[in-house]
Coordinates of C-alpha atoms in Angstrom, one line a residue:
M1 CA -31.4 -6.0 43.0
S2 CA -31.7 -7.4 39.5
K3 CA -35.5 -7.1 39.6
F4 CA -35.2 -3.5 40.7
F5 CA -32.8 -2.8 37.8
W6 CA -35.0 -4.2 35.1
N7 CA -38.1 -2.4 36.6
T8 CA -36.0 0.8 36.4
L9 CA -35.4 0.1 32.7
K10 CA -39.1 -0.3 32.1
V11 CA -39.9 3.0 33.8
S12 CA -37.1 4.9 32.0
P13 CA -36.9 4.3 28.2
A14 CA -34.2 7.0 28.2
L15 CA -32.0 4.9 30.4
L16 CA -32.4 1.9 28.1
G17 CA -31.6 4.0 25.1
A18 CA -28.6 5.5 26.8
I19 CA -27.3 2.1 27.7
F20 CA -27.5 0.9 24.2
A21 CA -26.1 4.2 22.9
A22 CA -23.1 3.7 25.2
S23 CA -22.4 0.2 24.2
S24 CA -22.6 1.2 20.5
A25 CA -20.9 4.6 20.7
Y26 CA -17.9 3.1 22.4
A27 CA -17.7 -0.3 20.8
T28 CA -18.6 0.4 17.2
P29 CA -15.9 2.0 15.0
S30 CA -16.8 4.8 12.6
V31 CA -17.6 4.0 9.0
S32 CA -14.3 5.3 7.8
D33 CA -12.4 2.9 10.1
Q34 CA -13.9 -0.3 8.8
K35 CA -12.4 -2.2 5.8
A36 CA -14.2 -4.6 3.5
V37 CA -11.1 -6.8 3.2
T38 CA -7.9 -6.9 5.2
V39 CA -5.3 -8.4 3.0
E40 CA -2.1 -7.7 5.0
N41 CA -0.5 -9.6 7.8
T42 CA -1.2 -8.3 11.3
T43 CA 2.5 -8.0 12.0
E44 CA 5.3 -6.7 9.8
P45 CA 8.9 -7.7 10.2
S46 CA 11.8 -5.2 9.8
V47 CA 13.0 -7.4 7.0
K48 CA 9.7 -7.3 5.3
L49 CA 7.7 -10.0 3.5
P50 CA 7.2 -7.7 0.5
E51 CA 3.7 -6.4 0.1
N52 CA 3.7 -4.9 -3.4
T53 CA 0.3 -3.6 -2.8
V54 CA -1.9 -1.9 -5.2
L55 CA -0.5 -1.1 -8.6
E56 CA 3.1 -1.6 -7.6
E57 CA 3.2 0.1 -4.2
D58 CA 0.9 3.0 -5.3
F59 CA -1.9 4.6 -3.3
V60 CA -4.4 2.0 -2.1
S61 CA -8.2 2.7 -2.5
Q62 CA -10.1 0.8 0.2
S63 CA -13.7 -0.3 0.3
N64 CA -15.6 0.0 3.6
Q65 CA -17.7 -2.5 5.3
P66 CA -18.9 -1.2 8.6
Q67 CA -20.6 -3.5 11.1
N68 CA -23.2 -3.3 13.8
N69 CA -21.3 -4.7 16.7
A70 CA -24.2 -4.4 19.1
G71 CA -26.1 -7.3 17.5
F72 CA -29.5 -5.8 17.6
D73 CA -31.6 -3.0 16.0
L74 CA -30.4 0.1 17.7
A75 CA -32.9 2.3 15.8
Q76 CA -35.8 0.5 17.5
Q77 CA -34.3 0.9 21.0
M78 CA -33.5 4.6 20.9
P79 CA -35.6 7.4 22.3
V80 CA -37.3 9.4 19.6
V81 CA -35.7 12.7 18.9
D82 CA -36.9 15.5 16.6
S83 CA -33.9 15.8 14.2
T84 CA -35.5 18.5 12.1
D85 CA -33.4 21.1 13.8
G86 CA -30.3 20.5 11.8
N87 CA -28.3 23.4 13.2
A88 CA -29.0 22.4 16.9
N89 CA -28.2 18.8 16.3
S90 CA -25.1 19.6 14.4
E91 CA -23.8 21.8 17.3
V92 CA -24.6 19.1 19.8
L93 CA -22.9 16.3 17.8
E94 CA -19.9 18.5 17.2
Q95 CA -19.3 18.9 20.9
I96 CA -19.9 15.3 21.7
E97 CA -17.6 14.3 18.9
L98 CA -14.8 16.2 20.5
Y99 CA -15.1 14.1 23.6
N100 CA -15.8 10.8 21.9
S101 CA -13.0 10.9 19.4
N102 CA -10.2 8.4 19.9
E103 CA -7.5 11.0 19.7
I104 CA -7.4 14.8 19.9
N105 CA -4.3 16.8 19.1
G106 CA -2.3 13.6 19.2
D107 CA -3.1 12.7 22.8
P108 CA -4.7 9.3 23.4
L109 CA -7.6 8.9 25.8
G110 CA -6.8 7.8 29.3
Q111 CA -8.9 6.2 32.1
V112 CA -9.8 8.7 34.9
T113 CA -10.6 7.0 38.2
N114 CA -11.2 10.1 40.3
I115 CA -13.7 12.8 39.4
N116 CA -11.3 15.4 41.0
Q117 CA -9.0 14.8 38.1
L118 CA -11.6 16.3 35.8
R119 CA -10.7 19.9 36.7
D120 CA -13.1 21.5 34.2
V121 CA -16.2 20.0 36.0
S122 CA -17.7 22.5 38.5
P123 CA -17.8 21.0 42.0
G124 CA -20.8 23.0 42.9
D125 CA -23.2 21.1 40.6
W126 CA -25.2 18.2 42.1
A127 CA -24.4 16.1 39.0
Y128 CA -20.7 16.5 39.9
E129 CA -21.2 14.9 43.2
A130 CA -23.3 12.1 41.8
L131 CA -20.9 11.4 39.0
R132 CA -17.9 11.5 41.4
S133 CA -19.5 8.8 43.4
L134 CA -20.0 6.6 40.4
V135 CA -16.6 7.2 39.0
E136 CA -14.8 6.3 42.2
R137 CA -16.9 3.1 42.6
Y138 CA -16.8 1.8 39.0
N139 CA -13.9 3.5 37.3
C140 CA -16.1 4.4 34.4
I141 CA -15.3 7.9 33.0
V142 CA -12.9 8.2 30.1
G143 CA -10.9 11.5 30.2
Y144 CA -7.5 12.8 29.2
P145 CA -4.1 12.6 30.8
D146 CA -4.1 16.3 31.8
G147 CA -7.5 15.8 33.5
T148 CA -9.7 17.9 31.2
Y149 CA -12.6 17.1 28.9
R150 CA -11.4 19.5 26.2
G151 CA -14.8 20.5 25.0
Q152 CA -15.8 23.8 23.4
S153 CA -16.5 25.1 26.8
P154 CA -15.6 23.7 30.3
T155 CA -17.7 20.5 31.0
T156 CA -20.6 21.2 28.7
R157 CA -23.8 19.1 29.2
Y158 CA -23.0 17.2 26.0
E159 CA -19.5 16.3 27.3
F160 CA -21.1 15.2 30.6
A161 CA -23.7 13.1 28.8
A162 CA -20.9 11.3 26.8
G163 CA -19.2 10.5 30.1
L164 CA -22.4 9.3 31.6
N165 CA -22.8 6.9 28.7
S166 CA -19.5 5.4 29.7
C167 CA -20.7 4.8 33.2
L168 CA -23.9 3.3 32.0
D169 CA -22.0 0.9 29.8
Q170 CA -19.7 -0.1 32.7
I171 CA -22.6 -0.7 35.1
V172 CA -24.5 -2.8 32.6
R173 CA -21.4 -5.0 32.1
I174 CA -21.1 -5.5 35.9
I175 CA -24.7 -6.6 36.2
E176 CA -24.5 -8.9 33.2
Q177 CA -21.2 -10.5 34.3
Q178 CA -21.8 -10.7 38.1
G179 CA -25.6 -10.8 38.3
G180 CA -25.6 -7.8 40.6
G181 CA -22.9 -5.8 42.3
V182 CA -24.6 -2.4 41.9
S183 CA -26.5 -0.8 44.9
R184 CA -30.1 0.4 44.8
E185 CA -28.8 3.9 45.6
D186 CA -26.5 3.9 42.7
L187 CA -29.3 2.8 40.3
E188 CA -31.5 5.5 41.6
T189 CA -28.7 8.0 41.1
L190 CA -28.3 6.8 37.5
Q191 CA -32.0 7.2 36.9
R192 CA -32.0 10.8 38.1
L193 CA -28.9 11.5 36.0
V194 CA -30.5 10.0 32.9
Q195 CA -33.7 12.1 33.4
E196 CA -31.6 15.2 33.8
F197 CA -29.6 14.6 30.7
E198 CA -32.3 12.9 28.6
A199 CA -32.1 15.3 25.7
E200 CA -28.3 14.9 25.4
L201 CA -28.4 11.1 25.7
A202 CA -31.2 11.0 23.0
T203 CA -28.9 13.0 20.7
L204 CA -26.3 10.2 21.1
G205 CA -29.1 7.9 20.0
T206 CA -29.7 10.0 16.9
R207 CA -26.0 9.8 16.1
V208 CA -26.1 6.0 16.2
D209 CA -29.3 5.9 14.1
N210 CA -27.5 8.0 11.4
L211 CA -24.6 5.7 11.5
E212 CA -26.8 2.6 11.1
G213 CA -28.4 4.3 8.0
R214 CA -24.9 4.9 6.5
V215 CA -23.9 1.3 7.3
S216 CA -27.0 -0.1 5.6
F217 CA -26.5 2.1 2.5
L218 CA -22.8 1.0 2.2
E219 CA -23.7 -2.7 2.6
D220 CA -26.3 -2.4 -0.1
H221 CA -24.1 -0.5 -2.6
Q222 CA -20.5 -1.8 -1.9
F223 CA -18.6 -3.4 -4.7
S224 CA -17.9 -6.7 -2.9
T225 CA -17.5 -8.0 0.6
T226 CA -14.3 -9.9 -0.3
T227 CA -12.8 -7.8 -3.2
K228 CA -11.3 -4.3 -3.4
L229 CA -11.1 -2.5 -6.7
N230 CA -8.1 -0.2 -7.3
G231 CA -7.2 1.7 -10.4
E232 CA -4.4 3.6 -12.1
V233 CA -4.5 5.7 -15.3
I234 CA -1.5 7.2 -17.0
F235 CA -1.6 10.0 -19.5
S236 CA 1.8 10.3 -21.1
V237 CA 3.1 13.2 -23.3
A238 CA 6.6 12.1 -24.6
S239 CA 9.1 12.4 -27.4
A240 CA 12.4 10.7 -28.3
F241 CA 14.8 12.7 -30.4
G242 CA 18.4 12.8 -31.5
E243 CA 20.3 13.0 -34.8
D244 CA 18.6 12.2 -38.1
T245 CA 19.0 8.4 -38.1
K246 CA 18.4 5.5 -35.7
V247 CA 21.4 4.0 -33.9
D248 CA 20.7 0.4 -35.0
G249 CA 22.3 1.0 -38.4
S250 CA 19.1 0.7 -40.3
G251 CA 19.5 4.1 -41.9
E252 CA 15.9 5.1 -41.0
D253 CA 15.1 8.4 -39.5
V254 CA 14.4 8.8 -35.8
D255 CA 10.7 8.9 -35.1
D256 CA 10.7 12.1 -33.1
N257 CA 7.1 13.3 -33.1
V258 CA 5.5 14.3 -29.8
T259 CA 3.0 11.7 -28.7
L260 CA 0.0 11.5 -26.3
S261 CA -0.7 8.0 -25.0
N262 CA -2.3 6.2 -22.1
R263 CA -2.2 3.1 -19.9
V264 CA -5.0 1.8 -17.7
R265 CA -4.8 -0.8 -14.9
L266 CA -7.6 -2.1 -12.8
N267 CA -6.7 -4.3 -9.8
L268 CA -9.3 -6.7 -8.3
D269 CA -7.8 -7.7 -4.9
S270 CA -9.7 -10.5 -3.1
S271 CA -9.1 -12.0 0.3
F272 CA -10.5 -15.2 1.7
T273 CA -8.9 -15.4 5.1
G274 CA -8.2 -11.7 5.8
K275 CA -4.4 -12.2 5.4
D276 CA -4.2 -13.7 1.9
R277 CA -4.7 -11.9 -1.4
L278 CA -5.6 -12.9 -4.9
R279 CA -4.9 -10.2 -7.5
V280 CA -6.4 -10.1 -10.9
R281 CA -5.2 -7.1 -13.0
L282 CA -6.8 -5.9 -16.2
E283 CA -4.6 -3.7 -18.4
S284 CA -4.9 -1.8 -21.6
G285 CA -2.7 0.8 -23.3
N286 CA -1.2 2.4 -26.4
I287 CA 2.2 3.7 -25.0
T288 CA 4.7 3.0 -27.7
R289 CA 8.2 1.4 -27.3
F290 CA 10.8 4.0 -28.0
D291 CA 13.4 1.3 -28.9
R292 CA 11.5 1.1 -32.2
A293 CA 11.6 4.9 -32.6
T294 CA 15.3 5.2 -31.9
G295 CA 16.9 1.9 -32.6
T296 CA 18.0 1.1 -29.0
D297 CA 16.4 -0.7 -26.1
M298 CA 18.1 1.8 -23.8
A299 CA 15.5 4.4 -24.8
R300 CA 12.5 2.5 -23.5
L301 CA 10.0 4.1 -21.1
G302 CA 9.5 2.4 -17.8
Y303 CA 5.8 2.2 -18.3
D304 CA 5.4 1.4 -22.0
A305 CA 2.5 -0.9 -22.8
N306 CA 0.9 -1.1 -26.3
N307 CA -1.9 -3.6 -27.0
G308 CA -4.0 -1.2 -29.0
N309 CA -6.1 -0.4 -25.8
D310 CA -7.5 -3.9 -25.8
I311 CA -8.3 -5.2 -22.3
E312 CA -6.0 -8.1 -21.2
I313 CA -5.4 -10.0 -18.0
N314 CA -1.9 -8.7 -17.0
D315 CA -1.5 -10.2 -13.5
L316 CA -3.0 -13.3 -11.9
I317 CA -1.1 -13.7 -8.5
Y318 CA -2.0 -15.3 -5.2
R319 CA -0.1 -15.0 -1.9
T320 CA -0.9 -16.3 1.6
P321 CA 1.0 -16.5 4.9
V322 CA 2.2 -19.9 6.1
G323 CA 2.7 -19.6 9.9
D324 CA 4.3 -16.5 11.3
N325 CA 7.5 -16.4 9.3
L326 CA 6.6 -17.7 5.8
R327 CA 4.6 -16.3 2.9
F328 CA 3.8 -18.4 -0.2
W329 CA 3.3 -17.0 -3.7
I330 CA 2.1 -18.5 -6.9
G331 CA 1.4 -16.7 -10.1
A332 CA -0.1 -17.8 -13.4
S333 CA 0.4 -14.5 -15.3
G334 CA 2.5 -11.5 -14.9
F335 CA 4.4 -12.9 -12.0
E336 CA 8.0 -11.6 -11.7
F337 CA 10.5 -11.8 -8.8
E338 CA 10.1 -8.1 -8.0
D339 CA 6.4 -8.8 -7.1
M340 CA 7.5 -10.8 -4.1
A341 CA 11.0 -9.4 -3.4
D342 CA 12.3 -6.0 -2.4
V343 CA 14.3 -4.4 -5.2
Y344 CA 15.7 -1.7 -2.8
N345 CA 14.5 1.3 -5.0
P346 CA 11.4 2.5 -3.1
L347 CA 11.0 5.9 -4.8
L348 CA 11.8 4.9 -8.4
E349 CA 10.7 1.3 -8.7
S350 CA 7.0 1.7 -9.7
S351 CA 6.1 1.8 -13.4
G352 CA 3.3 4.3 -12.7
T353 CA 5.0 6.7 -10.2
G354 CA 8.7 5.8 -10.4
A355 CA 11.5 6.3 -12.9
L356 CA 10.6 7.4 -16.4
S357 CA 13.2 5.1 -18.0
R358 CA 13.0 1.3 -17.9
F359 CA 16.6 0.9 -16.9
N360 CA 16.4 3.0 -13.7
R361 CA 13.6 1.0 -12.1
R362 CA 15.5 -2.1 -11.0
N363 CA 18.6 -4.2 -11.5
P364 CA 18.2 -6.0 -14.9
A365 CA 20.9 -8.6 -14.1
V366 CA 18.6 -10.4 -11.6
Y367 CA 15.0 -8.9 -11.8
R368 CA 14.6 -8.8 -15.6
N369 CA 14.8 -12.5 -16.6
G370 CA 11.8 -13.1 -18.9
S371 CA 9.6 -14.6 -16.2
D372 CA 5.8 -14.6 -16.3
M373 CA 4.6 -17.4 -13.9
G374 CA 5.9 -19.6 -11.1
A375 CA 6.0 -19.8 -7.3
G376 CA 8.1 -18.5 -4.4
L377 CA 8.5 -18.1 -0.7
N378 CA 9.4 -15.2 1.7
I379 CA 11.2 -16.5 4.7
K380 CA 11.8 -14.4 7.8
F381 CA 14.7 -15.5 10.1
S382 CA 14.8 -12.4 12.3
D383 CA 13.9 -8.8 12.3
S384 CA 17.1 -8.1 10.3
L385 CA 17.5 -11.2 8.2
G386 CA 15.2 -12.7 5.5
L387 CA 15.4 -14.9 2.4
D388 CA 13.3 -14.8 -0.8
V389 CA 13.3 -17.9 -3.1
A390 CA 11.4 -18.5 -6.4
Y391 CA 11.2 -20.7 -9.5
L392 CA 9.9 -18.8 -12.5
T393 CA 9.2 -19.5 -16.1
S394 CA 8.2 -17.5 -19.2
S395 CA 4.7 -17.3 -20.5
N396 CA 5.4 -20.5 -22.5
G397 CA 5.1 -22.4 -19.2
S398 CA 1.5 -23.0 -20.2
D399 CA 2.5 -24.7 -23.5
P400 CA 3.0 -28.5 -23.2
S401 CA 5.0 -28.7 -26.5
D402 CA 8.7 -29.5 -26.8
K403 CA 11.1 -26.9 -25.3
N404 CA 8.2 -25.3 -23.4
G405 CA 6.3 -26.0 -20.2
L406 CA 7.5 -25.4 -16.6
F407 CA 10.7 -27.4 -16.8
D408 CA 11.7 -27.8 -20.5
G409 CA 11.5 -24.1 -21.6
T410 CA 12.8 -20.8 -20.3
Y411 CA 13.2 -20.8 -16.5
T412 CA 15.0 -19.0 -13.7
A413 CA 15.6 -20.1 -10.1
L414 CA 16.4 -17.2 -7.7
A415 CA 17.4 -16.6 -4.1
Q416 CA 17.8 -13.2 -2.4
L417 CA 19.2 -12.6 1.1
N418 CA 17.8 -9.4 2.7
L419 CA 19.8 -7.6 5.3
G420 CA 18.3 -4.8 7.6
L421 CA 21.4 -2.9 8.8
G422 CA 19.6 -0.6 11.2
E423 CA 16.6 1.5 10.2
A424 CA 18.4 3.5 7.6
L425 CA 20.2 0.9 5.4
G426 CA 18.7 -2.1 3.5
L427 CA 20.8 -4.5 1.4
G428 CA 19.8 -7.3 -1.0
L429 CA 22.2 -10.0 -2.2
T430 CA 20.7 -11.9 -5.2
Y431 CA 21.8 -15.0 -7.1
A432 CA 19.9 -16.6 -10.0
Y433 CA 20.4 -19.3 -12.6
S434 CA 18.6 -19.0 -15.9
Y435 CA 18.2 -21.2 -19.0
Y436 CA 16.8 -20.0 -22.4
P437 CA 16.0 -22.3 -25.4
G438 CA 17.3 -21.1 -28.8
G439 CA 15.5 -18.0 -30.1
E440 CA 14.3 -16.9 -26.6
V441 CA 17.6 -15.5 -25.2
D442 CA 17.5 -12.1 -23.5
F443 CA 20.1 -11.6 -20.8
S444 CA 19.6 -7.8 -20.5
G445 CA 15.9 -7.6 -20.0
S446 CA 15.5 -5.3 -23.0
V447 CA 17.4 -2.4 -21.5
G448 CA 21.0 -3.0 -22.8
S449 CA 22.8 -3.4 -26.1
P450 CA 21.9 -6.1 -28.7
L451 CA 25.0 -8.0 -27.8
A452 CA 24.1 -7.8 -24.1
E453 CA 20.7 -9.3 -24.9
D454 CA 22.1 -12.2 -27.0
P455 CA 25.8 -12.6 -27.4
F456 CA 25.6 -16.1 -29.0
D457 CA 23.6 -15.5 -32.1
G458 CA 20.3 -17.0 -30.8
V459 CA 21.5 -20.5 -29.7
A460 CA 20.3 -21.9 -26.4
A461 CA 22.1 -20.4 -23.5
S462 CA 22.3 -20.4 -19.7
A463 CA 23.6 -17.9 -17.1
H464 CA 24.6 -17.4 -13.5
R465 CA 23.3 -14.0 -12.4
F466 CA 24.5 -11.9 -9.5
G467 CA 23.2 -8.7 -8.1
V468 CA 23.8 -6.4 -5.1
Q469 CA 21.4 -3.5 -4.4
G470 CA 20.8 -1.2 -1.5
D471 CA 19.1 1.9 -0.3
L472 CA 20.4 4.3 2.4
K473 CA 18.3 7.0 4.1
L474 CA 20.1 10.1 5.3
G475 CA 17.5 11.5 7.7
S476 CA 13.9 11.7 6.5
K477 CA 14.5 13.8 3.4
V478 CA 17.4 12.3 1.5
S479 CA 18.0 8.8 0.2
L480 CA 20.9 7.3 -1.7
G481 CA 20.9 4.0 -3.5
G482 CA 22.1 1.9 -6.4
W483 CA 23.1 -1.5 -7.6
G484 CA 25.6 -3.6 -9.5
G485 CA 24.9 -6.6 -11.6
L486 CA 26.8 -9.3 -13.4
V487 CA 25.6 -12.1 -15.8
L488 CA 28.0 -14.9 -16.6
A489 CA 26.4 -16.3 -19.8
E490 CA 27.3 -19.6 -21.6
A491 CA 26.2 -21.0 -25.0
E492 CA 24.6 -24.4 -24.6
A493 CA 24.2 -25.6 -28.2
G494 CA 25.4 -25.2 -31.8
A495 CA 28.9 -24.3 -33.0
R496 CA 29.4 -21.9 -30.2
E497 CA 28.6 -24.3 -27.4
G498 CA 30.8 -23.6 -24.4
D499 CA 31.5 -20.0 -25.4
N500 CA 31.2 -17.5 -22.5
A501 CA 30.3 -13.8 -22.1
D502 CA 30.3 -11.3 -19.2
I503 CA 27.4 -8.8 -19.0
W504 CA 27.8 -5.9 -16.6
N505 CA 25.6 -3.1 -15.5
W506 CA 25.4 -0.6 -12.6
E507 CA 23.3 2.3 -11.4
A508 CA 23.4 5.1 -8.7
R509 CA 20.8 7.6 -7.6
V510 CA 19.9 10.3 -5.1
A511 CA 16.4 11.4 -4.2
F512 CA 15.1 14.4 -2.1
S513 CA 11.7 13.9 -0.5
D514 CA 9.2 16.7 0.2
F515 CA 11.1 18.9 -2.2
G516 CA 9.1 22.1 -2.6
K517 CA 5.9 20.4 -1.3
E518 CA 5.0 17.6 1.0
G519 CA 5.0 14.4 -0.9
A520 CA 7.0 15.7 -3.8
V521 CA 10.3 14.0 -4.9
L522 CA 13.2 15.3 -6.9
A523 CA 15.5 12.5 -8.1
F524 CA 18.6 12.0 -10.2
A525 CA 19.6 8.5 -11.4
G526 CA 21.9 7.0 -13.9
G527 CA 24.5 4.4 -14.8
Q528 CA 25.7 1.9 -17.3
P529 CA 23.1 -0.2 -19.1
P530 CA 24.0 -3.9 -19.6
K531 CA 27.2 -4.3 -21.6
A532 CA 28.7 -7.5 -23.1
T533 CA 32.4 -8.0 -22.5
N534 CA 34.9 -10.9 -22.8
V535 CA 32.7 -12.6 -25.4
D536 CA 34.2 -15.9 -26.7
G537 CA 34.1 -16.4 -30.5
G538 CA 32.3 -13.2 -31.3
P539 CA 32.2 -9.4 -31.1
E540 CA 31.7 -7.5 -27.8
D541 CA 30.7 -4.0 -26.8
E542 CA 33.9 -1.9 -27.3
D543 CA 32.6 1.4 -25.9
T544 CA 30.4 2.3 -22.9
S545 CA 26.9 3.8 -22.8
Y546 CA 25.7 5.9 -20.0
L547 CA 22.1 6.8 -19.2
V548 CA 21.3 9.8 -17.0
E549 CA 17.8 10.8 -15.8
A550 CA 16.3 13.7 -13.9
L551 CA 12.6 13.8 -12.8
Y552 CA 10.4 15.6 -10.4
K553 CA 7.3 13.9 -8.9
F554 CA 4.8 16.6 -7.9
P555 CA 1.5 15.6 -6.2
I556 CA -1.4 17.8 -7.4
T557 CA -3.8 16.0 -5.0
D558 CA -3.6 12.7 -3.0
N559 CA -4.7 10.9 -6.1
I560 CA -3.1 12.8 -9.0
L561 CA 0.7 12.9 -9.5
L562 CA 2.5 15.0 -12.2
T563 CA 6.0 13.8 -13.2
P564 CA 8.0 15.9 -15.7
G565 CA 11.5 14.7 -16.5
A566 CA 14.0 13.6 -19.2
Y567 CA 16.8 11.2 -19.7
V568 CA 19.7 11.1 -22.1
I569 CA 21.7 8.1 -23.5
F570 CA 25.3 8.8 -24.3
N571 CA 27.0 6.4 -26.8
P572 CA 23.8 4.4 -27.4
N573 CA 24.3 0.6 -27.8
H574 CA 27.8 1.1 -26.4
D575 CA 29.0 2.7 -29.6
D576 CA 30.7 6.1 -29.3
G577 CA 30.0 6.6 -33.0
N578 CA 26.3 7.0 -32.2
D579 CA 25.0 10.5 -31.1
E580 CA 23.0 11.0 -28.0
I581 CA 19.4 10.0 -27.7
W582 CA 17.1 12.2 -25.6
V583 CA 13.7 11.4 -24.2
G584 CA 11.4 14.0 -22.7
V585 CA 8.3 13.1 -20.7
L586 CA 5.4 14.6 -18.9
R587 CA 3.5 11.8 -17.1
T588 CA 0.3 12.3 -15.2
T589 CA -0.8 9.4 -13.0
F590 CA -4.3 9.1 -11.6
K591 CA -5.1 6.7 -8.7
F592 CA -8.4 5.6 -7.4

């Protein structure tokens, strides 16, 4: 039996080519399906281990690294086909593609075990009877649940050839695994079928040859086998304006000229195991800080970055899974708690595609603590319960001098309990403890009043931080969310040692997805920026500021997002003697 089979292969090169075509066409994914690096876990819990993928949850550009799963040179094994007739081959391939595709009109392929289920095949053809016999013996034709091939016409020769490939593949597996098991009559039937459909089977060989050529080109020209390059570019047209003078009491005029500025980020994401990720981010920009133009931190843009367009390493962060329920993080630059923890503001969190104001991106009481490096863990207890813990320091963690380093300078220890309350509601409960040496105190994360930032005149201070934040989805189009935050600060040195202050903030928002266009988002958000109250031995914020923002995220293409919007600050710096400050923005974000 085995000798007869291999003699048959010698006599019929078309059969050999068809067998290889079958094993490749059904086992090798298309070029677009292969990824150079897989950096995500293979399973995702409902209480997620936060991914924070490319450029803060933005579009991900993926390199491709196709593979030849067959393990040999398919081009040398295939029958020679004249491919100069481009129109004819294009029509043939189009019809075969309809059959070979993994999914058509949303219906997955099913296994057909009886040729009578393939209603579009004519029972009067001799090939029908031959294929029926093979199908019923070897269960080798792939069809659709409703029993049709769904070609451009009923049971075309090209569709039939694609099915024959599947039978050839199945019979080869039986012979290789069992050393026989296929009758002489069935092999003779296969040889006759191969001869009858030689041209169609050869076309499949051409398809594989073309694929191999594309694979070789991509392998020779790809960026890296272990690293993906992703980019984000922001063009920002913006202006801050109000009354004639700044609200900080300097007496200077508000800088209210319209500006055009930019920010560029390049992410190099590398993986060494397929599940871990090392991110190196390069950044440059000249987007000014509007606190200097207006006299209040409350006016800052959520994406400001001004280093004179010099290129700097902004992020250097590594993460890796530890077993099934843990993920470990360590960062040496640009590492903040929101990189590893959910801030429960999915539509407005991103600096590149989220809220226009700095305040409306995330709860400053817990997420804006001056951190730049450290380590953390995501812990999954169940599908609805998780815990994030971290120890973070400022950029001075790399300085060995007094009042610096990892444990003698600014630091924050955090824990966040994540609750999945059904599919629609997510809730995060966060606690943190911070310590700041003298001269480095910033309890508000540069989004509140001067007193909320430092209520103790620059002396060393500590704080207990509390935050609750959530996001509620009302159907597929509407989401509600918000947060509340409290910082209990205490002076740790000097004449004010032991003095206390309470620093409050809150925010609420509503967003409408697919508003006017698929992928578009209309959002309104606002609240009270950090405000210092109950300050021992010093002044406190007597009045209350409110920041209100409206924006519309409109996708021009999959990679270009236009975001017009504006926000206004009432009673800036919590002083009702100050007039409103307005900020108008037109932000364009490019992703690649």
